mmCIF file with all atom_site columns, C-alpha atoms in Angstrom:
data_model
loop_
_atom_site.group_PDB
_atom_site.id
_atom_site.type_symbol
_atom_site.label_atom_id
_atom_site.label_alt_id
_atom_site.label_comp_id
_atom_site.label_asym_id
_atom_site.label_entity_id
_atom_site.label_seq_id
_atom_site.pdbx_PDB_ins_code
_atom_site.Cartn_x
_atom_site.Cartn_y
_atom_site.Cartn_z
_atom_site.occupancy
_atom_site.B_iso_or_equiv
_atom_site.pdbx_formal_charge
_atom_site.auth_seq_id
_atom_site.auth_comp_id
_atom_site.auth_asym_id
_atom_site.auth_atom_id
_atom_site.pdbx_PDB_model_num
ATOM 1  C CA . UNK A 1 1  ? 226.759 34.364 2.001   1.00 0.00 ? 50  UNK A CA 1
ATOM 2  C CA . UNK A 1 2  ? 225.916 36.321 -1.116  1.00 0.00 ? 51  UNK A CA 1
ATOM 3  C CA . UNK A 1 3  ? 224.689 39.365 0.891   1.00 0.00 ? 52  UNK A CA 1
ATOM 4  C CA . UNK A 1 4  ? 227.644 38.920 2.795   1.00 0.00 ? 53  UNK A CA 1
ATOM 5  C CA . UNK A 1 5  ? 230.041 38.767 -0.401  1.00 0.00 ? 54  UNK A CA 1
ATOM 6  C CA . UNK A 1 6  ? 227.656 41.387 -2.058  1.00 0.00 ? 55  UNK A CA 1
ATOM 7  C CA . UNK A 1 7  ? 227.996 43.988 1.026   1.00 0.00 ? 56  UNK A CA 1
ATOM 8  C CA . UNK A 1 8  ? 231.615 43.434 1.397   1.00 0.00 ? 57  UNK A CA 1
ATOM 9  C CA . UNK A 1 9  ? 232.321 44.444 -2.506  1.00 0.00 ? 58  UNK A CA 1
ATOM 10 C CA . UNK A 1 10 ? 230.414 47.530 -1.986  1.00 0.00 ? 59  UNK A CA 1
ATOM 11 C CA . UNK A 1 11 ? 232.639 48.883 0.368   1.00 0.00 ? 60  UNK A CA 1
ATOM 12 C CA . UNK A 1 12 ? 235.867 47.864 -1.969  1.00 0.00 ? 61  UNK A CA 1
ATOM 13 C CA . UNK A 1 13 ? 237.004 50.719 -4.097  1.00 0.00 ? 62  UNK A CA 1
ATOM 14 C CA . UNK A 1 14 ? 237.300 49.776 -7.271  1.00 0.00 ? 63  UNK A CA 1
ATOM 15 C CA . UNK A 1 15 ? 234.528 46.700 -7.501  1.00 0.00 ? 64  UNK A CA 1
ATOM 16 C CA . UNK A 1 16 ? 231.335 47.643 -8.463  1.00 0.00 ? 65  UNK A CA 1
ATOM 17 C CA . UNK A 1 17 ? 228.436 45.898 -6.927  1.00 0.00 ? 66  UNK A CA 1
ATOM 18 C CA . UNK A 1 18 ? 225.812 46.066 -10.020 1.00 0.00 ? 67  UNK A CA 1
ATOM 19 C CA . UNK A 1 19 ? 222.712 45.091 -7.931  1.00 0.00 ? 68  UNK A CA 1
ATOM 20 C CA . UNK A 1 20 ? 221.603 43.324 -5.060  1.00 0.00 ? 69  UNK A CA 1
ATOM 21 C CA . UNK A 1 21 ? 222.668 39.420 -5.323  1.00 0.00 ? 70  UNK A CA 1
ATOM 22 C CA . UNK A 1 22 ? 219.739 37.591 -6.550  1.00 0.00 ? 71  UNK A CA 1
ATOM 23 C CA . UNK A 1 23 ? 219.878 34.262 -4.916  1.00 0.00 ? 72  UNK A CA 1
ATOM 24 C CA . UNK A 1 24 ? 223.684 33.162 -4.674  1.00 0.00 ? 73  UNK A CA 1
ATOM 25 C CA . UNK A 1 25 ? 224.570 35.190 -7.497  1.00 0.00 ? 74  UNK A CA 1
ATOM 26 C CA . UNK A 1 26 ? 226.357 38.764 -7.254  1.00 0.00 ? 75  UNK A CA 1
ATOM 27 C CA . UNK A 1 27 ? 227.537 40.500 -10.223 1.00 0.00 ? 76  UNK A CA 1
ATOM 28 C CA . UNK A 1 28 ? 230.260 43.200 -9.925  1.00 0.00 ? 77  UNK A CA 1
ATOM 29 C CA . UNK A 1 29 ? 232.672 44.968 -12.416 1.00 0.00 ? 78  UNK A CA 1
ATOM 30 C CA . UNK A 1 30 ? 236.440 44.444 -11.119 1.00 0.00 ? 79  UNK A CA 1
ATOM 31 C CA . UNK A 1 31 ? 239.788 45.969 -13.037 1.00 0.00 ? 80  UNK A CA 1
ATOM 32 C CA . UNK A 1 32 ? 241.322 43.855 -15.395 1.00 0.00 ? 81  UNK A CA 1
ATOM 33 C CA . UNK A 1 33 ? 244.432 43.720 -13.123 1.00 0.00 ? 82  UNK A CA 1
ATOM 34 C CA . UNK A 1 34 ? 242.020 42.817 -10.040 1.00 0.00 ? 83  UNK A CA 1
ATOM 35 C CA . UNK A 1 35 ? 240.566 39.711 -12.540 1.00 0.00 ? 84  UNK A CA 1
ATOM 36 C CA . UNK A 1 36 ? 243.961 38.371 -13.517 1.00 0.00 ? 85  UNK A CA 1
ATOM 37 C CA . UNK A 1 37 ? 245.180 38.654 -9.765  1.00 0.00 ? 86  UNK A CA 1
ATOM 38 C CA . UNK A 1 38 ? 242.056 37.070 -8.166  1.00 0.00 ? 87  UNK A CA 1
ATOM 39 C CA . UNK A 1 39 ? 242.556 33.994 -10.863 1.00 0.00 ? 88  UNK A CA 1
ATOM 40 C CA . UNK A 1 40 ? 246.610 33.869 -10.232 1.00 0.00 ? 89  UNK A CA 1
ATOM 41 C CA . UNK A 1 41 ? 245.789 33.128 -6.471  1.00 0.00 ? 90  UNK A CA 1
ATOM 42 C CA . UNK A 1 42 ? 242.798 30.538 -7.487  1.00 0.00 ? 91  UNK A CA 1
ATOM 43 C CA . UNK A 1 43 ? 239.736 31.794 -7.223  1.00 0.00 ? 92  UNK A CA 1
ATOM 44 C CA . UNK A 1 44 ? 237.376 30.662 -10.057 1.00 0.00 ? 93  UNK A CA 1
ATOM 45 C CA . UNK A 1 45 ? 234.379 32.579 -11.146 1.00 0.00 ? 94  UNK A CA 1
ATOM 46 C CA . UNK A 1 46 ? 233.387 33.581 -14.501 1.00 0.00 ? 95  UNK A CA 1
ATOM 47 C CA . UNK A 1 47 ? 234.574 36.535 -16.047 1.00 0.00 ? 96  UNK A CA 1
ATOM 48 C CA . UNK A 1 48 ? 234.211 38.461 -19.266 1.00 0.00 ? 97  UNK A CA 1
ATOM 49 C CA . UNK A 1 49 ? 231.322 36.696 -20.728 1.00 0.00 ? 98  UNK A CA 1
ATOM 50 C CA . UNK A 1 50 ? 228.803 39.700 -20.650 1.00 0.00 ? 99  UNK A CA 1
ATOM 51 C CA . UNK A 1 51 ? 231.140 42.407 -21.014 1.00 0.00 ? 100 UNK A CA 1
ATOM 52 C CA . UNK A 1 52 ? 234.708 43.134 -20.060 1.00 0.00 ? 101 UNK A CA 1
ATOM 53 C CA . UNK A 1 53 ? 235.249 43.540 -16.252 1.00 0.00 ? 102 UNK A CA 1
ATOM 54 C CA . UNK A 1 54 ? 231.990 41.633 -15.178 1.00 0.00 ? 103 UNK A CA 1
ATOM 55 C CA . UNK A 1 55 ? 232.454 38.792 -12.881 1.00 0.00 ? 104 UNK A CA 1
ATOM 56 C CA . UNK A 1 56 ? 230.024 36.332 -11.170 1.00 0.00 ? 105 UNK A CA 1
ATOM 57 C CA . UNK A 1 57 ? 230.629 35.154 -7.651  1.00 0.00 ? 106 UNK A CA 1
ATOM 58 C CA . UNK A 1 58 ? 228.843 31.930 -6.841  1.00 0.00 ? 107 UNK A CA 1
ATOM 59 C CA . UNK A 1 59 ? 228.428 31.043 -3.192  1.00 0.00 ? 108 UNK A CA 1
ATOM 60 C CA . UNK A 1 60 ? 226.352 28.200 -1.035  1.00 0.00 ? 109 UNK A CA 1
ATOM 61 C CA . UNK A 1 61 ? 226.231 27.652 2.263   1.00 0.00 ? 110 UNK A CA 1
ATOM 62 C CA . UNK A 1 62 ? 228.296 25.689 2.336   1.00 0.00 ? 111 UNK A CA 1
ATOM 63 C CA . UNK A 1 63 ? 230.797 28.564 2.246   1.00 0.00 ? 112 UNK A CA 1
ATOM 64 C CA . UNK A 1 64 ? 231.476 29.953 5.726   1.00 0.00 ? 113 UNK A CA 1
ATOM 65 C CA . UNK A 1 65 ? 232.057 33.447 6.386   1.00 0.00 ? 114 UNK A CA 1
ATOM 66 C CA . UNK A 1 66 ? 235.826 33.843 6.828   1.00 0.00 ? 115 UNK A CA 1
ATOM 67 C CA . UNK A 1 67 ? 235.739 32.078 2.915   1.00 0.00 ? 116 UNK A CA 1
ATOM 68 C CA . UNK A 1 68 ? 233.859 34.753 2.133   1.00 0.00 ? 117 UNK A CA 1
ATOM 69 C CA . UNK A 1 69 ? 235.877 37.481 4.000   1.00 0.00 ? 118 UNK A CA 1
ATOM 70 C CA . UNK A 1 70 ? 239.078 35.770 2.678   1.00 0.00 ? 119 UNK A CA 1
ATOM 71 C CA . UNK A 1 71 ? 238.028 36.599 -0.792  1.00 0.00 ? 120 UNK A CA 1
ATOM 72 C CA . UNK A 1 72 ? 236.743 39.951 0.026   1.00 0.00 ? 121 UNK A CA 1
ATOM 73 C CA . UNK A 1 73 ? 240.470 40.746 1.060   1.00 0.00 ? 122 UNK A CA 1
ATOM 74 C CA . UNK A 1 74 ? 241.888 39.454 -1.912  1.00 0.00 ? 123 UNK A CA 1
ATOM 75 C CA . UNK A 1 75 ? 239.570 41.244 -4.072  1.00 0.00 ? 124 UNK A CA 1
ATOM 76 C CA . UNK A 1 76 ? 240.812 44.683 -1.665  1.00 0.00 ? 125 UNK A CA 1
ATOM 77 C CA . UNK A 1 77 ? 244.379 43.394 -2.396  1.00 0.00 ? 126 UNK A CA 1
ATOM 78 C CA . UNK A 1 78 ? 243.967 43.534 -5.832  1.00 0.00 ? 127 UNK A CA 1
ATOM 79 C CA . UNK A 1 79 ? 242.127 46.415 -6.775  1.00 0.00 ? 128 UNK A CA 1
ATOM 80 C CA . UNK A 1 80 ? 244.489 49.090 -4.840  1.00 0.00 ? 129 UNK A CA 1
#
């Protein structure tokens, strides 16, 4: 699910994939507005705790693909 999640932000203008996932981990730099948004609707990941705009996605498999596409199109959503 991370390569999922991680190959879905790269096509997202506006996220910024910073490298491959490692594990379940992928790192990406999001807007501010794209942040606030994605917390508004629920979503919890941590933010801001290496630098401004850097998030980190957590997934398992326990998360199934449309979960994963579901937050891919919030993230698109909120970075237009």
């Amino acid at each position: 699910m991370a390569a999922r999640l991680g190959d879905g932000l790269k096509s997202i203008a506006g996220a910024g994939l910073l490298a491959a996932p490692q594990a379940n981990i992928p790192f990406c730099r999001l807007p501010q507005h794209a942040t606030e948004g994605l917390l508004a609707e629920g979503y919890a990941f941590y933010h801001d705790r290496w630098e401004p705009g850097i998030v980190r996605f957590v997934t398992a498999f326990s998360h199934s693909a449309d979960e994963i596409d579901q937050l891919l199109d919030a993230v698109r959503c909120h970075t237009r």
